[in-house]
Amino acid sequence: MAELPTQEHFRDRIDLRVRIAIILMTLLMGVLAAKLWHLQLIQGDAYNEKSDSNRVRLARLTPTRGRILDVKGRVLAENTPSFVLSIVPGELEKPVELIQSYAPILGITPERMRNSIERSRNLPKYMHYPVKKNMSLEEVSLVRSRMSESRGVLLEVKPLRLYPGQDNLCHVIGTTGEISQDELAKASRVGYQTGDSLGKTGIEKEYEAYLRGEEGWEQVEIDAKGRTLATMARKPPKNGADVILTVDSAFQRFVEEVFIHRAGSVVALDPDTGRVLAMVSKPGFDLNLFSPSISERQWKTLNSDPLHPLENRATRGLYSPASTFKAITALAALSEKVVTPDKKFVCKGQLELGGQVFRCWNPYGHGRVDLHRGIVESCDTYFYELGLKLGPDRIAKYASLFGMGAPTGVGLPQELPGLVPTSAWKMRAYGDSWKDGETLTVAIGQGYLVCTPIQLAVMTAALSNGGKVFKPSIVSQIVAADGTTVFNHSPVVRWEIPIDPYHLSLLDSALVDVVTDKKGTGKRCRIPGIKVHAKTGTSQVIRVKQRTKEEDQIPYHERTHAMFIAYVNDRPQKIALIIIVEHGGGGGASAAPLARKILARYYGVPDPGDPED
């Protein structure tokens, strides 16, 4: 029988294994040390050079911004290639030498370039910060000749916004500009970085999410001179969608050119759909001034202009509707049964109330006036009487029903709501009760009552279509870069006004005679063969007791605004049109001839000129 292994035997075998493991580990560490010595001392310089020469850069791939087109496909806003000099903060070396070398050839001050470099240091080191946009070919050539000596400098091709129509539809199309720090801080601006452009006003702003597209990226290996050695990974950008407007830019241009006055607004709608056919705000400006950025001198010139060319009067201008509002007062009086169509009031040229005198525009008076004649000849005294019978709150009710006092939702930024005053509003705003004299002024569209041109156009369209208040639309379609239709406009009726069709027919007849009757205040809008419904208005901008000067002798800023509303609804191609000529005098004298020219163009007939009678 074999002997069992002793404890000493086991100990000897374990000691042998340990000695073998120690020998093997010593040999392995020796090999590693030799390899490390070789890398550090023999090949160290070569690897250091390779590490310095080849780096990985993450580049943003900017999508092409979507175009803005008119309803017939004409380009209103597009993109053109533009060179941009950017710096990459993580690669930037010798900033002082860079400033000295590049500032003179870029046409910028050393201080401005130094500030750009300082701001870029707040970005991730691989991000690009633009220093000079829209470079000339000469500047590009000079920069390229120096780039081999500069690290952290990048010459990029970026899309530059271009507006072929210059000032055509300028307030509607809007502007783009560099994103501000306040805008960057907003949660809705996720994905934007310092130096990026975005929509600032108009369609460019309202439809930024569609126009911008989606950014891509590219990870590339570059050498010491910034040359790309290889693309390591890439996500292509997704270009922005095209926004197609409801406006025919040729018709818009005609309206802009025929509006020869210094300031004002024109809005035309399709009364059966709410589509905007024209939207003019004068004065305007060249959109290309803002692309890529407006100069300080140009900005000061526009911003200090007393006529405020940057303001979109169509959606933000506030005006008393003046006598154009008498159509609403008339419908309110008929609907509330405070007057019959045949009821007559005597106009002596003025009405006395509470020790005050409220004048009619005709100082000699109109005599006995019924509803029809009151509208045709725009008798103020007749509507003073209606106002007293209605009171402020019932007038306010019908003003609101026709779309006043709230934004229309036309799809342009910062639209103002206007104001429809009530007795409760007066108490809240002024801590005072409503006075009967204030009712008289509101009844003829003056006083506290103010509206925007787009609201006045919605009101006019509702008169034309039988009481439907549409949400006006300036955008017809949005089409993605791959051709997919993202949005297609469908008419939106916000509500229908409960108006007796008979009352509307009475008003309809009177508005026709405003143009056709020899005593009608809108006769200068007469076009043979076209049944134009219209109402004139003359909006006071300061309170006057009695005019003692001719209009051209009154200082410009004290002259009355000329107002005019018109519609044609007996043809397949309908239109609702409003015109406001700031400080233009009487609506029948200044605005009616403009309406005639616009309507003649819209229907393709010659302008007959002013009537002889």
XYZ file of C-alpha atoms in Angstrom:
613
model
C 0.000 0.000 0.000
C 1.405 3.402 -1.124
C 2.282 5.996 1.465
C 0.088 9.112 1.715
C 1.792 12.481 0.757
C 3.116 14.299 3.751
C 2.475 17.967 4.608
C 6.054 18.847 3.726
C 5.554 17.349 0.265
C 2.576 19.671 -0.400
C 4.565 22.685 0.855
C 7.437 21.909 -1.534
C 5.079 21.713 -4.555
C 3.396 25.085 -3.704
C 6.765 26.824 -3.253
C 7.800 25.634 -6.708
C 4.683 27.075 -8.342
C 5.107 30.430 -6.612
C 8.712 30.649 -7.789
C 7.629 29.938 -11.378
C 4.849 32.606 -11.240
C 7.275 35.191 -9.851
C 9.736 34.471 -12.656
C 7.021 34.798 -15.322
C 5.705 38.075 -13.881
C 9.190 39.490 -13.707
C 9.791 38.599 -17.357
C 6.413 40.192 -18.412
C 7.117 43.409 -16.529
C 10.491 43.571 -18.135
C 8.955 43.292 -21.592
C 6.415 46.033 -20.764
C 9.100 48.302 -19.369
C 11.199 47.802 -22.482
C 8.203 48.619 -24.702
C 7.405 51.728 -22.661
C 11.039 52.822 -22.853
C 10.933 52.378 -26.631
C 7.721 54.401 -26.999
C 8.789 57.220 -24.731
C 12.447 57.632 -25.672
C 12.778 56.238 -29.173
C 9.391 57.091 -30.753
C 8.069 59.735 -28.328
C 8.794 62.738 -30.529
C 7.099 61.127 -33.527
C 3.929 60.303 -31.564
C 3.805 63.767 -30.006
C 3.996 65.325 -33.468
C 1.263 63.052 -34.739
C -0.934 63.867 -31.739
C -0.484 67.605 -32.259
C -1.047 67.389 -36.001
C -4.173 65.261 -36.085
C -7.228 66.243 -34.083
C -10.929 65.493 -34.155
C -13.314 68.349 -34.864
C -17.085 68.243 -34.436
C -18.640 70.493 -37.067
C -22.258 71.667 -37.109
C -24.024 71.219 -40.427
C -26.413 74.124 -40.936
C -29.676 73.302 -42.719
C -30.814 75.482 -45.608
C -33.580 77.788 -44.397
C -36.917 77.273 -46.111
C -38.088 79.787 -48.694
C -41.075 82.104 -48.502
C -43.176 82.158 -51.675
C -46.267 84.013 -52.841
C -49.472 82.223 -53.794
C -48.260 81.830 -57.392
C -44.873 80.422 -56.465
C -42.832 83.609 -56.834
C -39.851 83.675 -54.468
C -40.070 86.297 -51.727
C -37.266 85.035 -49.481
C -34.477 82.652 -50.475
C -30.853 81.806 -49.665
C -27.564 82.487 -51.378
C -24.123 81.077 -50.436
C -22.072 83.321 -48.171
C -18.575 82.999 -46.665
C -18.225 83.226 -42.890
C -14.992 83.394 -40.891
C -15.336 81.515 -37.601
C -13.014 80.640 -34.749
C -12.878 77.338 -32.862
C -12.026 78.246 -29.246
C -10.520 74.843 -28.388
C -7.983 75.112 -31.224
C -7.236 78.829 -31.111
C -3.587 79.747 -30.589
C -1.790 83.101 -30.481
C -4.929 85.297 -30.366
C -2.924 88.527 -30.342
C -1.147 87.647 -33.588
C -4.479 86.489 -35.027
C -6.114 89.850 -34.302
C -3.188 91.754 -35.801
C -3.253 89.635 -38.940
C -6.997 89.293 -39.587
C -8.701 92.455 -38.307
C -7.319 94.744 -41.069
C -8.265 92.432 -43.935
C -11.764 91.800 -42.506
C -12.492 95.497 -42.138
C -13.270 95.231 -38.425
C -11.615 96.892 -35.465
C -9.134 94.949 -33.301
C -11.391 95.611 -30.302
C -14.372 94.011 -32.011
C -12.343 90.951 -32.960
C -10.936 90.719 -29.429
C -14.484 90.794 -28.041
C -15.494 88.004 -30.423
C -12.626 85.859 -29.197
C -13.571 86.533 -25.580
C -17.201 85.572 -26.201
C -16.168 82.391 -27.991
C -14.428 81.165 -24.835
C -17.832 80.732 -23.210
C -18.706 78.091 -25.807
C -17.744 74.413 -25.842
C -14.209 74.223 -27.256
C -15.295 72.482 -30.473
C -18.048 74.964 -31.376
C -17.644 77.557 -34.117
C -18.105 81.250 -33.342
C -18.657 83.584 -36.336
C -16.412 86.645 -36.485
C -17.260 88.031 -39.941
C -20.281 87.146 -42.060
C -21.006 87.771 -45.741
C -17.347 88.183 -46.657
C -16.315 89.600 -50.004
C -14.310 87.472 -52.442
C -11.275 89.670 -51.794
C -11.567 89.056 -48.036
C -11.915 85.313 -48.635
C -8.767 85.289 -50.780
C -6.738 87.172 -48.181
C -7.967 84.902 -45.369
C -7.100 81.758 -47.313
C -3.564 82.993 -47.831
C -3.096 83.212 -44.034
C -4.977 80.126 -42.834
C -1.967 77.793 -43.084
C -0.280 79.900 -40.402
C -3.310 80.065 -38.093
C -4.829 77.462 -35.816
C -8.480 77.655 -34.747
C -9.599 79.673 -37.773
C -12.273 78.271 -40.053
C -13.709 79.530 -43.346
C -17.280 78.255 -43.805
C -19.954 78.568 -46.461
C -23.287 79.506 -44.908
C -26.643 80.416 -46.468
C -27.400 84.146 -46.516
C -31.025 85.337 -46.584
C -31.948 87.223 -49.750
C -35.170 89.132 -50.495
C -35.649 89.701 -54.241
C -38.612 92.040 -53.716
C -36.674 94.300 -51.319
C -39.516 96.263 -49.654
C -42.345 94.253 -51.240
C -44.415 92.687 -48.421
C -41.617 93.682 -46.035
C -43.737 93.771 -42.874
C -45.410 90.457 -43.699
C -42.238 88.552 -44.640
C -40.249 89.967 -41.738
C -36.561 89.850 -40.901
C -33.923 87.499 -39.545
C -31.011 88.323 -37.267
C -28.449 86.953 -34.855
C -29.943 85.350 -31.779
C -29.693 87.445 -28.627
C -28.650 86.257 -25.180
C -32.222 86.691 -23.942
C -33.506 84.520 -26.785
C -30.852 81.900 -26.096
C -32.024 81.687 -22.498
C -35.554 80.713 -23.496
C -36.418 77.024 -23.323
C -38.006 77.234 -26.781
C -34.575 78.013 -28.250
C -33.016 74.623 -27.494
C -30.550 73.771 -30.247
C -29.528 77.368 -30.953
C -26.071 78.708 -30.157
C -24.363 82.076 -30.047
C -24.002 83.459 -33.558
C -27.002 81.585 -34.992
C -29.654 83.426 -36.979
C -33.386 83.174 -36.455
C -36.593 84.965 -37.442
C -37.077 88.285 -35.695
C -40.308 89.648 -37.187
C -43.149 88.688 -39.520
C -43.442 85.267 -41.149
C -39.726 84.703 -40.517
C -40.446 84.779 -36.784
C -43.926 83.248 -36.615
C -42.933 80.210 -38.702
C -39.337 79.860 -37.471
C -39.897 76.249 -36.401
C -40.820 75.282 -39.980
C -38.355 77.488 -41.850
C -35.258 76.635 -39.813
C -35.031 72.903 -40.446
C -32.973 70.512 -38.313
C -29.250 70.826 -37.745
C -26.845 68.009 -38.592
C -23.254 67.331 -37.531
C -20.005 65.902 -38.836
C -17.057 64.458 -36.908
C -13.841 64.835 -38.903
C -10.132 64.290 -38.372
C -8.016 67.302 -39.271
C -4.317 68.085 -39.456
C -2.414 71.001 -37.992
C -3.427 73.244 -40.877
C -7.112 72.543 -40.453
C -7.330 70.270 -43.486
C -9.804 67.398 -43.289
C -8.142 64.010 -43.321
C -11.179 61.795 -42.845
C -14.850 61.865 -41.923
C -15.423 59.718 -38.870
C -19.201 60.102 -38.464
C -21.923 62.243 -39.983
C -25.600 63.157 -39.568
C -26.907 65.219 -42.510
C -29.052 68.297 -41.827
C -32.739 68.431 -42.668
C -33.551 71.540 -44.682
C -36.373 73.878 -43.690
C -39.862 73.883 -45.172
C -41.168 76.415 -47.692
C -43.930 78.732 -46.473
C -46.389 79.771 -49.192
C -48.444 82.905 -48.603
C -52.003 83.685 -49.682
C -50.864 86.930 -51.305
C -50.161 87.519 -55.003
C -46.973 89.624 -54.835
C -47.745 91.328 -58.165
C -51.107 92.583 -56.861
C -49.435 93.513 -53.575
C -46.784 95.508 -55.459
C -49.490 97.379 -57.370
C -51.250 98.323 -54.131
C -47.962 99.451 -52.600
C -47.142 101.622 -55.602
C -50.596 103.185 -55.905
C -50.472 104.153 -52.229
C -48.560 107.396 -52.791
C -49.197 108.848 -49.353
C -46.626 109.091 -46.590
C -48.155 106.644 -44.153
C -51.080 104.283 -43.731
C -52.305 100.783 -44.386
C -54.281 98.715 -46.892
C -55.713 95.264 -46.179
C -57.704 93.137 -48.616
C -59.388 89.828 -47.714
C -61.336 87.176 -49.516
C -64.591 87.482 -47.521
C -65.550 83.853 -48.162
C -62.314 82.286 -46.881
C -60.506 84.877 -44.766
C -57.435 84.665 -47.002
C -55.332 87.816 -47.072
C -55.118 89.171 -50.630
C -52.956 92.184 -49.799
C -51.456 93.659 -46.644
C -49.688 96.991 -46.942
C -48.068 99.100 -44.255
C -46.445 102.367 -45.294
C -43.724 103.442 -45.088
C -41.698 100.280 -45.538
C -38.033 99.296 -45.748
C -35.653 97.079 -47.713
C -35.514 93.667 -46.037
C -31.975 93.111 -47.337
C -30.711 95.755 -44.908
C -31.104 93.133 -42.168
C -29.248 90.347 -43.960
C -26.896 89.307 -42.496
C -27.118 92.232 -40.043
C -28.082 95.870 -40.221
C -25.446 98.527 -39.632
C -25.680 100.774 -36.606
C -26.165 103.825 -38.836
C -28.986 102.220 -40.833
C -30.658 101.001 -37.647
C -30.587 104.471 -36.120
C -32.042 105.958 -39.302
C -34.972 103.524 -39.366
C -35.560 103.564 -35.626
C -35.581 107.344 -35.351
C -37.883 107.928 -38.321
C -41.037 109.640 -36.946
C -43.181 107.630 -39.386
C -41.973 104.334 -37.826
C -41.254 102.317 -41.005
C -40.455 99.158 -39.010
C -43.956 98.975 -37.511
C -46.540 96.762 -39.203
C -49.507 99.123 -39.121
C -51.831 96.436 -40.493
C -51.648 94.419 -37.264
C -50.274 96.922 -34.761
C -51.567 100.322 -35.844
C -54.447 101.561 -33.670
C -57.022 103.857 -35.271
C -60.502 105.097 -34.522
C -62.670 103.513 -37.248
C -64.574 106.805 -37.568
C -67.683 106.766 -39.763
C -66.888 103.330 -41.203
C -68.181 102.088 -37.830
C -71.624 103.610 -38.499
C -72.481 100.395 -40.349
C -72.153 98.513 -37.046
C -74.076 101.144 -35.089
C -76.883 100.915 -37.655
C -77.087 97.105 -37.402
C -77.008 97.299 -33.607
C -79.897 99.792 -33.577
C -81.975 97.665 -35.955
C -81.207 94.422 -34.114
C -82.006 95.927 -30.699
C -85.193 97.456 -32.145
C -84.400 100.968 -30.924
C -85.089 102.374 -34.406
C -86.932 101.443 -37.585
C -85.519 102.010 -41.052
C -88.018 104.805 -41.682
C -87.523 106.641 -38.395
C -86.205 110.156 -39.076
C -84.151 112.503 -36.941
C -83.546 116.163 -37.639
C -79.955 117.217 -38.272
C -79.279 120.933 -37.768
C -75.526 120.550 -38.107
C -75.001 119.898 -34.418
C -76.517 118.346 -31.295
C -76.371 119.866 -27.820
C -76.042 117.532 -24.848
C -75.113 118.306 -21.249
C -73.849 121.747 -22.114
C -71.622 120.411 -24.889
C -72.014 120.808 -28.633
C -71.456 117.752 -30.840
C -71.113 118.766 -34.457
C -72.050 116.988 -37.646
C -69.454 117.092 -40.419
C -71.959 119.153 -42.430
C -72.269 122.470 -40.529
C -75.469 123.332 -42.448
C -77.192 120.125 -41.383
C -78.867 117.350 -43.346
C -82.462 118.090 -42.385
C -84.726 115.089 -41.754
C -82.657 111.928 -42.055
C -83.630 108.256 -42.039
C -81.346 105.210 -41.819
C -80.630 104.954 -45.554
C -79.787 108.604 -45.997
C -77.902 108.705 -42.706
C -75.493 106.057 -44.049
C -75.279 107.411 -47.615
C -74.478 110.959 -46.518
C -72.773 109.867 -43.261
C -74.840 112.159 -41.043
C -73.222 112.349 -37.603
C -76.320 113.713 -35.881
C -78.407 110.717 -36.977
C -75.905 108.349 -35.377
C -75.648 110.491 -32.243
C -79.366 109.798 -31.791
C -78.867 106.054 -32.357
C -76.011 106.028 -29.863
C -78.133 107.629 -27.138
C -80.826 105.008 -27.658
C -78.358 102.105 -27.634
C -75.976 103.093 -24.864
C -72.288 102.142 -24.720
C -72.628 98.505 -23.733
C -74.920 97.491 -26.571
C -72.670 99.289 -29.037
C -69.736 97.391 -27.535
C -71.602 94.101 -27.890
C -71.913 94.479 -31.671
C -68.396 95.849 -32.089
C -67.106 92.697 -30.406
C -69.371 90.482 -32.506
C -67.725 91.931 -35.612
C -64.254 91.036 -34.335
C -63.078 94.192 -32.614
C -61.354 94.229 -29.243
C -59.388 90.970 -29.687
C -56.558 89.761 -31.961
C -57.796 88.232 -35.208
C -55.238 85.407 -35.198
C -53.946 86.291 -38.657
C -50.659 84.507 -37.983
C -48.253 87.407 -37.545
C -46.428 88.156 -34.290
C -47.393 90.777 -31.709
C -50.831 91.597 -33.132
C -52.616 94.185 -30.980
C -56.189 93.652 -29.715
C -57.495 97.202 -30.051
C -60.110 98.418 -27.572
C -63.898 98.183 -27.369
C -64.899 100.395 -24.419
C -67.747 99.599 -22.042
C -69.099 101.371 -18.977
C -67.403 98.774 -16.756
C -64.091 99.305 -18.570
C -64.348 103.065 -18.007
C -64.796 102.546 -14.287
C -61.838 100.144 -14.096
C -59.545 102.289 -16.219
C -60.436 105.740 -14.916
C -62.455 105.191 -11.767
C -65.265 107.227 -13.278
C -68.720 106.543 -14.693
C -69.554 106.622 -18.370
C -70.893 109.896 -19.785
C -73.567 110.277 -22.481
C -71.221 112.450 -24.511
C -68.796 109.540 -24.706
C -71.587 107.387 -26.138
C -72.076 109.901 -28.949
C -68.414 109.766 -29.967
C -68.298 105.947 -29.856
C -71.484 105.731 -31.960
C -69.651 107.457 -34.828
C -66.472 105.402 -34.353
C -64.449 107.917 -32.342
C -63.484 108.327 -28.692
C -62.048 105.361 -26.829
C -62.894 102.896 -29.616
C -59.784 101.854 -31.561
C -59.000 98.969 -33.887
C -56.280 97.695 -36.186
C -56.594 97.659 -40.003
C -56.808 93.838 -40.012
C -59.731 94.016 -37.552
C -61.454 96.580 -39.762
C -60.954 94.227 -42.725
C -62.487 91.313 -40.790
C -65.473 93.545 -39.960
C -65.861 94.509 -43.630
C -65.646 90.875 -44.721
C -68.378 89.940 -42.223
C -70.632 92.655 -43.686
C -69.950 91.203 -47.127
C -70.540 87.503 -46.388
C -73.675 87.769 -44.258
C -72.157 87.805 -40.786
C -69.390 85.171 -40.768
C -66.321 86.199 -38.816
C -63.364 84.355 -40.342
C -59.959 83.880 -38.854
C -57.831 85.646 -41.473
C -54.925 83.666 -42.877
C -51.719 84.917 -44.474
C -50.268 81.402 -45.045
C -51.702 79.114 -47.694
C -49.378 76.105 -47.425
C -46.246 74.801 -45.749
C -44.290 72.281 -47.827
C -41.402 70.269 -46.367
C -38.065 69.915 -48.171
C -39.057 66.423 -49.359
C -42.237 67.789 -50.967
C -44.622 66.676 -48.236
C -47.403 69.135 -47.447
C -47.152 69.955 -43.762
C -50.010 72.487 -43.659
C -52.824 73.374 -46.030
C -55.099 76.303 -45.199
C -58.771 75.597 -44.644
C -61.178 78.463 -43.897
C -61.930 78.866 -40.188
C -65.205 80.532 -39.188
C -64.716 81.763 -35.646
C -68.422 82.524 -35.212
C -71.495 83.705 -37.069
C -73.172 86.941 -36.031
C -76.903 86.557 -35.331
C -78.037 89.369 -37.650
C -81.421 89.452 -39.402
C -80.812 89.060 -43.176
C -83.375 91.815 -43.768
C -81.307 94.235 -41.719
C -78.211 93.241 -43.663
C -80.067 93.861 -46.922
C -81.026 97.366 -45.751
C -77.417 98.114 -44.948
C -76.262 96.516 -48.197
C -78.498 98.832 -50.216
C -77.306 101.914 -48.357
C -73.634 101.018 -48.807
C -74.151 100.682 -52.560
C -75.669 104.168 -52.673
C -72.680 105.554 -50.760
C -70.905 105.029 -54.098
C -73.680 105.466 -56.684
C -75.736 108.331 -55.223
C -74.687 111.826 -56.295
C -74.627 112.836 -52.616
C -72.831 109.650 -51.538
C -69.592 110.267 -49.684
C -67.847 107.434 -51.565
C -68.738 108.380 -55.135
C -65.071 108.663 -56.119
C -64.907 104.863 -55.866
C -67.485 104.405 -58.629
C -66.556 101.824 -61.295
C -69.037 101.196 -64.142
C -70.199 97.594 -64.183
C -68.956 96.765 -60.673
C -71.309 96.931 -57.706
C -69.157 98.431 -54.974
C -70.430 98.678 -51.396
C -68.528 101.253 -49.360
C -68.400 103.524 -46.352
C -66.156 106.502 -45.804
C -64.665 107.769 -42.559
C -62.661 110.726 -41.316
C -60.889 110.011 -38.059
C -59.889 112.917 -35.835
C -56.447 112.687 -34.263
C -56.910 115.720 -32.002
C -60.051 117.257 -30.576
C -61.190 120.320 -32.517
C -64.113 122.648 -32.007
C -64.359 123.914 -35.543
C -62.070 123.762 -38.526
C -61.029 127.254 -39.578
C -58.161 126.307 -41.944
C -57.953 124.471 -45.234
C -56.589 120.932 -44.881
C -53.246 121.753 -46.532
C -52.685 124.611 -44.053
C -53.028 122.320 -41.016
C -49.793 120.784 -39.658
C -49.388 117.242 -40.986
C -49.606 115.498 -37.599
C -52.877 117.317 -36.774
C -54.703 116.364 -39.967
C -57.464 113.773 -39.854
C -56.981 110.195 -41.009
C -58.822 109.175 -44.178
C -60.714 105.873 -43.771
C -62.506 103.756 -46.372
C -64.057 100.291 -46.371
C -65.438 98.568 -49.472
C -66.536 95.173 -50.674
C -67.743 93.435 -53.824
C -69.765 90.288 -53.182
C -71.823 89.628 -56.320
C -69.017 87.994 -58.323
C -67.192 84.655 -58.009
C -64.028 86.597 -57.192
C -64.962 88.588 -54.093
C -62.999 91.115 -52.077
C -63.252 93.067 -48.838
C -60.961 96.095 -48.789
C -59.995 98.712 -46.207
C -57.761 101.746 -46.640
C -56.335 104.074 -44.008
C -54.390 107.151 -45.098
C -52.779 108.691 -42.065
C -53.369 112.453 -41.926
C -54.918 112.169 -45.391
C -58.017 114.291 -44.733
C -61.463 113.050 -45.718
C -62.029 109.387 -46.536
C -64.090 110.205 -49.607
C -61.423 112.545 -50.967
C -58.187 110.637 -50.242
C -58.976 106.979 -49.675
C -61.910 106.380 -52.051
C -59.857 107.055 -55.234
C -57.228 104.581 -54.010
C -59.918 101.953 -53.472
C -61.242 102.552 -56.991
C -57.802 101.985 -58.528
C -57.205 98.847 -56.465
C -60.610 97.341 -57.265
C -60.222 98.154 -60.978
C -56.884 96.337 -60.997
C -58.289 93.391 -59.053
C -61.109 92.923 -61.567
C -58.970 93.659 -64.600
C -60.872 96.722 -65.814
C -59.575 100.209 -66.645
C -59.607 102.827 -63.922
C -62.443 105.212 -64.925
C -61.009 108.091 -62.920
C -63.020 110.462 -60.763
C -66.700 110.937 -61.701
C -67.624 114.250 -63.312
C -70.544 115.039 -60.985
